Tab-separated table of C-alpha atoms and ligand atoms in Angstrom:
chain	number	residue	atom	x	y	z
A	1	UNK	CA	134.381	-90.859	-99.405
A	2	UNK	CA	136.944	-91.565	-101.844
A	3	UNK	CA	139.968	-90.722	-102.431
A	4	UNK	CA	140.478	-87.596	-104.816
A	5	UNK	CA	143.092	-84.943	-106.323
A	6	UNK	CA	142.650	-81.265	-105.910
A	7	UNK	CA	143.317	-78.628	-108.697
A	8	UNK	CA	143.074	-75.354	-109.233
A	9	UNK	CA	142.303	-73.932	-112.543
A	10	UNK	CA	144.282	-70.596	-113.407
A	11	UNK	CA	142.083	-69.820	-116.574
A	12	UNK	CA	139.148	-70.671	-118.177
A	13	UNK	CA	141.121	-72.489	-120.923
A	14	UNK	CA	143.340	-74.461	-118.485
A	15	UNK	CA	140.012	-75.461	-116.545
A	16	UNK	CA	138.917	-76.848	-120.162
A	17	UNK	CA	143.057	-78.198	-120.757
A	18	UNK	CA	142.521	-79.704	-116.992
A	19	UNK	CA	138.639	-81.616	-117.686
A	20	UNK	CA	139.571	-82.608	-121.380
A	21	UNK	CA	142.665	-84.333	-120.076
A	22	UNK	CA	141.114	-86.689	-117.214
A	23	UNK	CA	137.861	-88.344	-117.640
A	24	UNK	CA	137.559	-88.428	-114.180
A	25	UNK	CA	137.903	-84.589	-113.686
A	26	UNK	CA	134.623	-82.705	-111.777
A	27	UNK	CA	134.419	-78.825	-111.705
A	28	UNK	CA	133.899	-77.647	-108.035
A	29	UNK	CA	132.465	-74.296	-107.769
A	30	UNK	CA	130.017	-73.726	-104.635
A	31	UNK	CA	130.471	-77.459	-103.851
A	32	UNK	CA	126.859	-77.786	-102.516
A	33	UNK	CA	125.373	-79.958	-104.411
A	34	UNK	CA	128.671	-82.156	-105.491
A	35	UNK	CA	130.542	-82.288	-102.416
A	36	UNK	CA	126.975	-84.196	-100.861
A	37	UNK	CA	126.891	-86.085	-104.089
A	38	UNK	CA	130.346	-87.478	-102.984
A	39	UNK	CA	129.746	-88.018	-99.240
A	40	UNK	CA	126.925	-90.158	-100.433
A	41	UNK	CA	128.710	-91.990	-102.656
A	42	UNK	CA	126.863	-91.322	-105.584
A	43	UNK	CA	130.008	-89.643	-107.517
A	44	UNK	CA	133.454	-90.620	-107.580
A	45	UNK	CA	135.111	-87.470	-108.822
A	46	UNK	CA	139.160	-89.011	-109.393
A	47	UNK	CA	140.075	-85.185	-109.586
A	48	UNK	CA	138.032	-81.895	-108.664
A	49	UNK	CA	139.149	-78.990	-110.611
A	50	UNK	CA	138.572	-75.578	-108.236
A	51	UNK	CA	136.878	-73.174	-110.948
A	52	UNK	CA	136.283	-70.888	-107.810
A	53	UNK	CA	139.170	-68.422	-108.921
A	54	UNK	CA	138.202	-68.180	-112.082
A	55	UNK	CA	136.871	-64.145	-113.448
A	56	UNK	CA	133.496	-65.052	-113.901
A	57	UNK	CA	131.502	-63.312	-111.514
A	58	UNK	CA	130.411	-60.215	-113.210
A	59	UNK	CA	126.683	-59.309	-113.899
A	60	UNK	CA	127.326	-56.603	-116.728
A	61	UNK	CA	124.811	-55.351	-119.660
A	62	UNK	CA	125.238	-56.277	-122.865
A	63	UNK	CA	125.296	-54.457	-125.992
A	64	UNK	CA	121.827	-55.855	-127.351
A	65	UNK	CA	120.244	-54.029	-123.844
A	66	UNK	CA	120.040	-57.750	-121.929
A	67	UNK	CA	122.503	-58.946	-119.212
A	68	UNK	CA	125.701	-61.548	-119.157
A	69	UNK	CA	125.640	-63.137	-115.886
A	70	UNK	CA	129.090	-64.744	-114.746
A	71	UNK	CA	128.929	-68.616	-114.319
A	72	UNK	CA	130.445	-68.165	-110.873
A	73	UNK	CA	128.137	-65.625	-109.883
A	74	UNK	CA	126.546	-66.775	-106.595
A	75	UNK	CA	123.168	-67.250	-106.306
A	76	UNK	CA	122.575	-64.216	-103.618
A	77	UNK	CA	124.270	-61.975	-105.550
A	78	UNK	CA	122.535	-62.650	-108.644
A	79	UNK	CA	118.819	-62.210	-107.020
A	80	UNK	CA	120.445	-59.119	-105.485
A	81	UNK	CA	121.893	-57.605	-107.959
A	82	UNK	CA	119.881	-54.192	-108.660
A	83	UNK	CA	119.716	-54.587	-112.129
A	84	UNK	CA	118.078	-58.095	-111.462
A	85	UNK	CA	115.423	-56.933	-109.437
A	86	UNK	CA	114.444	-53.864	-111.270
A	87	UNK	CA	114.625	-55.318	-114.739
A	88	UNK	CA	114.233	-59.370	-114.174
A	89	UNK	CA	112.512	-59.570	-110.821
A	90	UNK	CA	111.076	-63.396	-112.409
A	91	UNK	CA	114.362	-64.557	-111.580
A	92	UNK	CA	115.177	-62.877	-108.391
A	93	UNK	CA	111.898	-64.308	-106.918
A	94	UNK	CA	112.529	-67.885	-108.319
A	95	UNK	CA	116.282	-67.888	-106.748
A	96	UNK	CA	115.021	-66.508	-103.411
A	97	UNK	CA	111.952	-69.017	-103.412
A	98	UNK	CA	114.962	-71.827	-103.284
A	99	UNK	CA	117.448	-73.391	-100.961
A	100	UNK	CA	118.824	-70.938	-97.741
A	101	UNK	CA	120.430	-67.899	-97.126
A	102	UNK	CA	123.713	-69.506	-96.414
A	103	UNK	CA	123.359	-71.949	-99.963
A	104	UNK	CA	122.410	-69.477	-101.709
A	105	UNK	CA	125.887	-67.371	-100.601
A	106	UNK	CA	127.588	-70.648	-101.349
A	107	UNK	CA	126.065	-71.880	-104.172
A	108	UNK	CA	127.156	-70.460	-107.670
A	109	UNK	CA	125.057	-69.758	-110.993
A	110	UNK	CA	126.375	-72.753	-113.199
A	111	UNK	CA	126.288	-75.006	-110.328
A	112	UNK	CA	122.833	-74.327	-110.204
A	113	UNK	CA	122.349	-75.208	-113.716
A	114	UNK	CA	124.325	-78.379	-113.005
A	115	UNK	CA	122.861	-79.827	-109.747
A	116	UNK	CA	121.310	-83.059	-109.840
A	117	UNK	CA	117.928	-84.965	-109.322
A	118	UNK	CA	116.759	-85.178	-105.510
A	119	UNK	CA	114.860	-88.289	-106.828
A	120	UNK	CA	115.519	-90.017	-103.171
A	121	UNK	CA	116.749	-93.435	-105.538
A	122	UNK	CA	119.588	-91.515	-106.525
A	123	UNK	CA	121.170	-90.620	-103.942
A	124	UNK	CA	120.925	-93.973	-102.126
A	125	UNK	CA	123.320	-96.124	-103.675
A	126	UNK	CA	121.864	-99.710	-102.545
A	127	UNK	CA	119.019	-99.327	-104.644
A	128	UNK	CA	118.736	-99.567	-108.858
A	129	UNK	CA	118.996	-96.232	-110.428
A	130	UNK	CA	119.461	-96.039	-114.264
A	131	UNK	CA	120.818	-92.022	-114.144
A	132	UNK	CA	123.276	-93.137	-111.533
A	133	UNK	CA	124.164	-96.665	-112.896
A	134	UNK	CA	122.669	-97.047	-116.319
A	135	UNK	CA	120.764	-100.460	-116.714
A	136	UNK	CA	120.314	-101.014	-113.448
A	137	UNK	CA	116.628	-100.119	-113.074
A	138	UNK	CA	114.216	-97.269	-112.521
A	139	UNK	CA	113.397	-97.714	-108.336
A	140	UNK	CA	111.305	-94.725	-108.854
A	141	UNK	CA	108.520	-95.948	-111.122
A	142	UNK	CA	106.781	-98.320	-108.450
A	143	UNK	CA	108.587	-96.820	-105.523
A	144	UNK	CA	108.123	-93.523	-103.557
A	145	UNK	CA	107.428	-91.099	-106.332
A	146	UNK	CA	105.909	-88.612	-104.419
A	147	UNK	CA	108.366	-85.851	-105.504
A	148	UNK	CA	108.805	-87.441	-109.303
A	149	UNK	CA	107.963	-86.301	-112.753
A	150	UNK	CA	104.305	-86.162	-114.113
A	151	UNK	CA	105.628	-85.098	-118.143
A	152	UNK	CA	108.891	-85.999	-120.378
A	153	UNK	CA	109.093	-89.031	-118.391
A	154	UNK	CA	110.494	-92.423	-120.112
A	155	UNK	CA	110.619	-95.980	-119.243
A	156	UNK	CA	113.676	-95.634	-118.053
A	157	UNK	CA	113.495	-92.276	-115.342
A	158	UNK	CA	110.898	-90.437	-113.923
A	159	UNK	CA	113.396	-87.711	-112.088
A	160	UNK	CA	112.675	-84.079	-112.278
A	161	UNK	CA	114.680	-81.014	-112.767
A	162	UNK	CA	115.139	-79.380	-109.047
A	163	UNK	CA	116.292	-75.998	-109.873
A	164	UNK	CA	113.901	-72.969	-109.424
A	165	UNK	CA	116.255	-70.531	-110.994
A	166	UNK	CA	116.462	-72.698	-114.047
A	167	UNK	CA	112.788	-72.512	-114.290
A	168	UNK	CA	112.835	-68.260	-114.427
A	169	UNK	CA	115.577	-68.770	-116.923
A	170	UNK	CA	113.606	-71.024	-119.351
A	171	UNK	CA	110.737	-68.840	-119.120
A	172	UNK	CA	113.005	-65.878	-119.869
A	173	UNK	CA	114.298	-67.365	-122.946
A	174	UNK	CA	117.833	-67.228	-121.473
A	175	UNK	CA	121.446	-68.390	-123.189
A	176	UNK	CA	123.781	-70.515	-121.838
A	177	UNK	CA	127.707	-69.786	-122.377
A	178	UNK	CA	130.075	-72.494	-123.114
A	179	UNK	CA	133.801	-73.091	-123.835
A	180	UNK	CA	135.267	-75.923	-124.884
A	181	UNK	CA	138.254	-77.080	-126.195
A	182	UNK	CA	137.426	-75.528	-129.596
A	183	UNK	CA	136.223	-72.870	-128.560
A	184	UNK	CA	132.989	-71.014	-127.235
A	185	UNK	CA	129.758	-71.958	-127.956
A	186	UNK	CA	125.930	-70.494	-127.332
A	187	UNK	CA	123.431	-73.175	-126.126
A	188	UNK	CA	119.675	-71.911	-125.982
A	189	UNK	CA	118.182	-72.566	-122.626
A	190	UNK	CA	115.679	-74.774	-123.501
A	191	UNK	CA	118.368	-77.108	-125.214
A	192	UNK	CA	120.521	-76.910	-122.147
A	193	UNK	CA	118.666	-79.910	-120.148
A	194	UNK	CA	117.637	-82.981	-121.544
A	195	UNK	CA	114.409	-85.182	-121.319
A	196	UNK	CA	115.273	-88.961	-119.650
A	197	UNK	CA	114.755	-91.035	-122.645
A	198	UNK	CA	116.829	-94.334	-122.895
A	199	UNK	CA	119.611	-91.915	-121.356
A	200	UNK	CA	118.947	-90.630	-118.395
A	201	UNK	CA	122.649	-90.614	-116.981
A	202	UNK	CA	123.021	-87.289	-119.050
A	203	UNK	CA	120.900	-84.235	-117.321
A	204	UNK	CA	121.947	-82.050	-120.373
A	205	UNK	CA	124.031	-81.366	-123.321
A	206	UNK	CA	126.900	-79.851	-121.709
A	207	UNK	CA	129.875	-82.038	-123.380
A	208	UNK	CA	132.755	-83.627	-120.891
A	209	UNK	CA	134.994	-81.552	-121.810
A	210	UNK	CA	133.171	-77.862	-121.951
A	211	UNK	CA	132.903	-75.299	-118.895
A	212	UNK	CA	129.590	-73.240	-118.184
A	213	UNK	CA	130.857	-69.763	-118.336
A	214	UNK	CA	127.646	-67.087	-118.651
A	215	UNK	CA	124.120	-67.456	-119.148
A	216	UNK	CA	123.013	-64.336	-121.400
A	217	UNK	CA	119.506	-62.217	-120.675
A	218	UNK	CA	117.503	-61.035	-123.383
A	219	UNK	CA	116.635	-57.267	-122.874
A	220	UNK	CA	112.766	-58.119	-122.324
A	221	UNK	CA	112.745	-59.058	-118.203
A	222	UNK	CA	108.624	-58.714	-118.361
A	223	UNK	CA	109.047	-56.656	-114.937
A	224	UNK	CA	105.765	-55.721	-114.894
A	225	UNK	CA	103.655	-58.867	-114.912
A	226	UNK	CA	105.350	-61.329	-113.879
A	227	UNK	CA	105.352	-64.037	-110.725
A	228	UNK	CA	107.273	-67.126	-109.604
A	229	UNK	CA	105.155	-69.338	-107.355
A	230	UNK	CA	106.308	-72.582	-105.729
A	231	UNK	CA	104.417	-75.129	-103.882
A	232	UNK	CA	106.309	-77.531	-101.714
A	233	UNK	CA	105.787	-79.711	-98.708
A	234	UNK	CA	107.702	-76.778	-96.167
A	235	UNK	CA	107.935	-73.485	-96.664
A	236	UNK	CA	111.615	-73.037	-96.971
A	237	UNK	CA	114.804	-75.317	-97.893
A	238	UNK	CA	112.641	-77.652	-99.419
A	239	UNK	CA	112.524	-78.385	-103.157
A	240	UNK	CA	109.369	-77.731	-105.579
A	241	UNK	CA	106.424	-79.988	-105.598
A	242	UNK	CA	105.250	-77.679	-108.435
A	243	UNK	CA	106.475	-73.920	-109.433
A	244	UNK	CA	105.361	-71.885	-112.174
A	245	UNK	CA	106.843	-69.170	-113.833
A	246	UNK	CA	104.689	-66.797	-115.664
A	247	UNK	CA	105.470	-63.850	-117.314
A	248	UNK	CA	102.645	-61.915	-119.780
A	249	UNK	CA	103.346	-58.175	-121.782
A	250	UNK	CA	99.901	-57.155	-122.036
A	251	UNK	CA	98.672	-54.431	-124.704
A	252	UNK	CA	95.170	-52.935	-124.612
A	253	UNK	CA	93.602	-55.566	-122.099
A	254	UNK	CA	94.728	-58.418	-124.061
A	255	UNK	CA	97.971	-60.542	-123.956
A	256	UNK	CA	100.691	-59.488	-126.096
A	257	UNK	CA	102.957	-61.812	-125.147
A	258	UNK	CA	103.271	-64.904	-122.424
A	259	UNK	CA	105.941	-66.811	-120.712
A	260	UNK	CA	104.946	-70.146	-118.742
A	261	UNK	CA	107.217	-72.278	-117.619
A	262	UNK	CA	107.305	-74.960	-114.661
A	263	UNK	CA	109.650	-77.231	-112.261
A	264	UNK	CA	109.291	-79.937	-110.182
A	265	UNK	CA	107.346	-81.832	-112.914
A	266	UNK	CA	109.672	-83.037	-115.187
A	267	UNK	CA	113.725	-83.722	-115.994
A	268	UNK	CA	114.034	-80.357	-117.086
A	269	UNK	CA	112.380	-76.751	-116.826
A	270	UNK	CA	109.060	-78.003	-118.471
A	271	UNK	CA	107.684	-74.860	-121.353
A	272	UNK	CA	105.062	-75.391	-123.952
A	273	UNK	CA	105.143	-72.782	-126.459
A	274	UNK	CA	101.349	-74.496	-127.644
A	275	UNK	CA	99.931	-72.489	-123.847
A	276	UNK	CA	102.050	-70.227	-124.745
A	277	UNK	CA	100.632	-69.299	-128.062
A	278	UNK	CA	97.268	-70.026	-126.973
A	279	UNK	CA	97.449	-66.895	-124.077
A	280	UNK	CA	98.364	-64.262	-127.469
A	281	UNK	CA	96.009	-62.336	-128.137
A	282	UNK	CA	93.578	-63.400	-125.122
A	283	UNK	CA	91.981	-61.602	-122.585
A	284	UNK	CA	93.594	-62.417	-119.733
A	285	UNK	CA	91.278	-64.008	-117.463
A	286	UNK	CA	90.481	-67.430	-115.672
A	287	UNK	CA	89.378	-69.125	-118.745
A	288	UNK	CA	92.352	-68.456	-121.028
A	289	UNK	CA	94.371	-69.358	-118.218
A	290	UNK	CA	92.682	-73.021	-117.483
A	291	UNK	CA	92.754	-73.339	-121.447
A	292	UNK	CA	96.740	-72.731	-121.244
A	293	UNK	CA	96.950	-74.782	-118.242
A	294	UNK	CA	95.142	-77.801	-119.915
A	295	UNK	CA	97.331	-77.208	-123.031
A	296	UNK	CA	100.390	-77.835	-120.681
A	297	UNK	CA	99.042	-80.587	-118.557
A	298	UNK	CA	97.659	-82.723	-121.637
A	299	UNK	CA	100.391	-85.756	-122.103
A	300	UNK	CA	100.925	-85.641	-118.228
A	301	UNK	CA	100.691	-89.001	-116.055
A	302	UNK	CA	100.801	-89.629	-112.832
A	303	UNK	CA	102.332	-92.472	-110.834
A	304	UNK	CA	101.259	-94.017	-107.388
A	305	UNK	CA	102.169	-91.202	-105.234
A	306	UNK	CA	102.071	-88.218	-107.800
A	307	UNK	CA	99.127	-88.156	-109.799
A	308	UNK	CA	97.983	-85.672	-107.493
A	309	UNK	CA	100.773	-83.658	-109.031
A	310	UNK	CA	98.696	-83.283	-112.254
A	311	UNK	CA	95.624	-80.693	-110.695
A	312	UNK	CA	98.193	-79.199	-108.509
A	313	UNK	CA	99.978	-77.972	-111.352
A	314	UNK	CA	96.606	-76.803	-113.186
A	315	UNK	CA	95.863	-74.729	-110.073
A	316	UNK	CA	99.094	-73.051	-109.710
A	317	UNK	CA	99.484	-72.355	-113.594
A	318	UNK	CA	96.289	-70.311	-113.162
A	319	UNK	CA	96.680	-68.960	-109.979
A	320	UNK	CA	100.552	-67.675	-111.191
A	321	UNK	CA	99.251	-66.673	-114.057
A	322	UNK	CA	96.397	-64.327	-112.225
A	323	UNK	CA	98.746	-62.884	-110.412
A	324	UNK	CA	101.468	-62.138	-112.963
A	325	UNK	CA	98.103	-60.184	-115.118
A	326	UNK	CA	97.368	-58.634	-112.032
A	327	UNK	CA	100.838	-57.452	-111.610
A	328	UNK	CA	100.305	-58.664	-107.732
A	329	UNK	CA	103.851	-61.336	-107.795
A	330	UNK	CA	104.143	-63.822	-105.045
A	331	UNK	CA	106.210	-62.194	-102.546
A	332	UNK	CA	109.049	-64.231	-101.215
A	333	UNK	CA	109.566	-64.554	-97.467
A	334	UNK	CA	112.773	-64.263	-97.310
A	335	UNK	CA	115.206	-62.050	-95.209
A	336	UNK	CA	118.006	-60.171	-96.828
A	337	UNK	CA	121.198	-62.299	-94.787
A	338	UNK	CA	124.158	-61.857	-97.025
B	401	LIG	C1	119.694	-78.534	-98.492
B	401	LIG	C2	119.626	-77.975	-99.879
B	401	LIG	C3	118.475	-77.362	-100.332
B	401	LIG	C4	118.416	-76.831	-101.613
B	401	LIG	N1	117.248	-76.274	-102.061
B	401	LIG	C5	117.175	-75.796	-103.328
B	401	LIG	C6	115.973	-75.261	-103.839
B	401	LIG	O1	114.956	-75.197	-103.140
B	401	LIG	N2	115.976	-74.806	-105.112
B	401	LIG	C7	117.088	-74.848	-105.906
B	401	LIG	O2	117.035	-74.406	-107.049
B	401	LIG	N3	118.233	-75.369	-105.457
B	401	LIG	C8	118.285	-75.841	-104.186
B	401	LIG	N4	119.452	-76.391	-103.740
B	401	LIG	C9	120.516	-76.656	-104.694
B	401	LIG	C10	121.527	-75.585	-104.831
B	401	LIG	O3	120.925	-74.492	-105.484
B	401	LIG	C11	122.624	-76.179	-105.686
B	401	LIG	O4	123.290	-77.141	-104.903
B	401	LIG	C12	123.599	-75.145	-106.160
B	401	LIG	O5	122.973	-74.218	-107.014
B	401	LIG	C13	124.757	-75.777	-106.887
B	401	LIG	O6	125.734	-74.778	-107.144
B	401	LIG	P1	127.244	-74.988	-106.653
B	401	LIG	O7	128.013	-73.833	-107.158
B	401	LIG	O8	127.319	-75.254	-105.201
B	401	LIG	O9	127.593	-76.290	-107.491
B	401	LIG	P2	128.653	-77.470	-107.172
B	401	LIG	O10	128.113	-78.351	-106.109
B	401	LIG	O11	130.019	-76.910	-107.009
B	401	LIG	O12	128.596	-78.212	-108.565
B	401	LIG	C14	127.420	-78.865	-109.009
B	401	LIG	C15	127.715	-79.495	-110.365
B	401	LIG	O13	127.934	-78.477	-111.332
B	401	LIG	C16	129.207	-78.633	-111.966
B	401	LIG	N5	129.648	-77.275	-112.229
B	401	LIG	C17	129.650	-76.230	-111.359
B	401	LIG	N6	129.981	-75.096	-112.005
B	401	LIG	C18	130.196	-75.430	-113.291
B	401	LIG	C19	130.547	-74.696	-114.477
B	401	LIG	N7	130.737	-73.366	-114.444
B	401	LIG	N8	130.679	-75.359	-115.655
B	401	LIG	C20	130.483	-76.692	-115.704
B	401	LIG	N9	130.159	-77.443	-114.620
B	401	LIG	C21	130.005	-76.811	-113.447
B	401	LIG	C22	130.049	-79.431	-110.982
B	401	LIG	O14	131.065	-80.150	-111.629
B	401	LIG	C23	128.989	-80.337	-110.366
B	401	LIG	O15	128.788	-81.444	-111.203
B	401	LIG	C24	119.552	-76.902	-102.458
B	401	LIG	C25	120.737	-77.481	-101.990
B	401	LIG	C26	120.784	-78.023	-100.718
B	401	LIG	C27	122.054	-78.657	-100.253
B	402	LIG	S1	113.566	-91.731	-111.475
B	402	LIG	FE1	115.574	-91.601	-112.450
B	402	LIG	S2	116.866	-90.891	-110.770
B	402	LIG	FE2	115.033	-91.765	-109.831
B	402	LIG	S3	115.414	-93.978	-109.507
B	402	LIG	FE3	114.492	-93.786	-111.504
B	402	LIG	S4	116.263	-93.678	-112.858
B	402	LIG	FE4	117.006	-93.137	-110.842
């Protein structure tokens, strides 16, 4: 590991003073995804700014009826919180569907945002990696893809997006809270994370020198039918092969409106407001749901070890789907360990 400086920010406009004035600056909040990222070599923070002190762990309501969740807010706390399972119980079960008990007590709500590909290229530094060392290469493409993208992917990257809390949020049409040095800004989620392109060093739009602090809720949680379902290769502390999140208001038998968004298939929370669109005004049943699902699925491509990925996803867009109109959500099997 290399040798670093230790800070400690005493405000959120000294943590932006602090980042702004060292390039080499990284903000350290649960330190569970960054602090592996440095024992593997992959970054090389000169200075890591503690934002842990920071008064940003509030969940409070806001005056439009949704919620303002702290950036520091841990994960455990957030799919806790009793406003967060009565009124946005999408996110609660797409939090507790990821990581452990003891990460999620650790691990905070912008880190979560923040955390990087588990494309396994990444994180081993011998091999070419064009997000960790631009120009270098894509190992990914003809390697071991298994866990890779299927849509958004470029020449350049196939890595996905690993977050499952991300995935609630983009279906939920959340906000994302940002300061900077001039000032405070309001990025929509599904501008927050970026598609590979000929850039795939940058996972999102978050400048250098800007600080996550909140991610705003809209007032509509769709806590009736709703469901987060994630397929992976164990049943816990393993990342998503595929997950869906699926959310529908439904009015007189038909769908009002209809939330579907997915992870694990591309480099960031994947929604297509076409399936979307397509489920208004629909009865909800197996066919509209297969229609959405091909509506979603139609640019994807698989690679050697993936292209499996492509009818997995189909099935669980219509399965989470069924079960979000049959206001029967996957239940989580996970113990309450705080
Ligand atoms: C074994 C393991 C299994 C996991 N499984 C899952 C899973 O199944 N699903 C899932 O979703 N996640 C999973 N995770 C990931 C975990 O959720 C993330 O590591 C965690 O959310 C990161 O939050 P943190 O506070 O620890 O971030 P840190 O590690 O402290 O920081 C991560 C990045 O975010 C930046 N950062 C942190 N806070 C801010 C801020 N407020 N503003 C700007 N930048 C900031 C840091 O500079 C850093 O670059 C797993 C992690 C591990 C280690
Ligand atoms: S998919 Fe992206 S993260 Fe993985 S090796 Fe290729 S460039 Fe690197």
């Amino acid at each position: 590991m290399n040798n670093f400086e230790y800070s400690r920010a005493a405000d959120v406009a000294d943590a932006v003073r602090q980042v702004a004035t060292d390039p080499g600056a990284r903000f350290i909040a649960g330190g569970t995804n960054l602090i592996d990222l440095m024992k593997y070599d992959v970054e090389r923070p000169a200075r890591l700014i503690d934002i842990t002190h920071l008064p940003l762990k509030a969940i409070e309501e806001t005056a439009d009826g949704g919620l303002r969740v702290g950036a520091l807010a841990p994960n455990s706390d957030l799919a806790y919180h009793p406003l967060i399972e009565t009124r946005y119980p999408l996110l609660s079960s797409a939090i507790l569907a990821g990581a452990s008990a003891q990460l999620r007590n650790m691990a905070s709500t912008g880190g979560n945002l923040l955390q990087r590909t588990r494309c396994f290229y990444f994180y081993d530094v011998a091999t070419p990696c064009n997000k960790r060392e631009p120009g270098s290469g894509c190992s990914a493409i003809n390697g071991i893809n298994r866990i890779n993208a299927i849509l958004g992917t470029s020449e350049a990257c196939i890595a996905t997006h690993p977050s499952d809390m991300c995935v609630a949020l983009a279906a939920l049409e959340a906000k994302v809270r940002v300061a900077g040095p001039s000032g405070e800004r309001t990025i929509a989620f599904e501008d927050f994370h970026r598609l590979p392109g000929d850039t795939p060093d940058r996972d999102n739009n978050l400048a250098a020198n800007e600080i996550v602090t909140a991610i705003e809720l809209p007032p509509n949680g769709f806590a009736a039918h709703y469901s987060y379902l994630k397929i992976r290769d164990r049943l816990s502390y393993a990342f998503a092969l595929v997950s869906v999140a699926a959310a529908l208001e439904l009015d007189g038998g038909r769908i009002k409106e209809a939330r579907l968004a997915l992870g694990g298939v591309a480099h960031k929370p994947w929604r297509n407001r076409n399936a979307e669109a397509a489920l208004r005004g629909e009865v909800p049943d197996r066919a509209a749901f297969a229609k959405a699902a091909g509506l979603v699925l139609l640019d994807a491509r698989g690679f050697s070890h993936n292209a499996f990925k492509i009818d997995l996803a189909r099935r669980v867009i219509i399965r989470t789907l069924t079960q979000a109109a049959n206001a029967t959500p996957q239940i989580q099997s996970v113990k309450k360990i705080r």
